Amino acid sequence: QVQPVESGGGSVQTGGSLTLSCEISEYTDGGHCLGWFRQVPGKEREGVASIGSHDEPAYADAVKGRFTVFLDNAKTTLYLQMNSLKPEDTAKYYCAADPTTDCYDGVDTVPVLRYWGPGTQVTVFS
């Protein structure tokens, strides 16, 4: 499998928006789990959003109502639309994928998926 690659990170003021994207065409045949997790230095990975083979999204409570995870129609690119960003959203965000499992534990599945990208930094300043 080719490693997923994220893009779209950056710095934004509190209340702003960013959209992350990730090329994942190799991971969407059959049953699969896709998603995003984030990590701050010294802390554990935190699942942010997931989307399984039936296109059902799930979100961490901390981002529910502000973030949206979705695939393009061709199922080649995974997106994370992030609105109303807060300083506590500051982290390195990783796209994760696994073509051999579905998101059986929802967003908690994402940090342990088999493949993930190098990450993209998101910084929210007040």
PDB file of C-alpha atoms in Angstrom, residues 4-5 12-13 18 45 57 68 91 105-106 109-110 116:
ATOM      1  CA  PRO A   4      -1.553   8.221   2.668  1.00  0.00           C
ATOM      2  CA  VAL A   5      -0.415  11.838   2.300  1.00  0.00           C
ATOM      3  CA  VAL A  12      -5.570  30.060  11.643  1.00  0.00           C
ATOM      4  CA  GLN A  13      -7.174  32.389  14.148  1.00  0.00           C
ATOM      5  CA  LEU A  18      -9.356  24.756   7.503  1.00  0.00           C
ATOM      6  CA  ARG A  45      -3.230   9.843  19.684  1.00  0.00           C
ATOM      7  CA  PRO A  57     -19.262   9.193   9.823  1.00  0.00           C
ATOM      8  CA  THR A  68     -17.072  17.088   8.985  1.00  0.00           C
ATOM      9  CA  ALA A  91      -2.130  19.366  16.909  1.00  0.00           C
ATOM     10  CA  ASP A 105     -15.303   1.038  17.263  1.00  0.00           C
ATOM     11  CA  GLY A 106     -16.155   4.237  15.430  1.00  0.00           C
ATOM     12  CA  THR A 109     -10.709   2.682  15.613  1.00  0.00           C
ATOM     13  CA  VAL A 110      -8.766   5.373  13.790  1.00  0.00           C
ATOM     14  CA  TRP A 116      -1.206   6.605   8.204  1.00  0.00           C
TER      15      TRP A 116
END
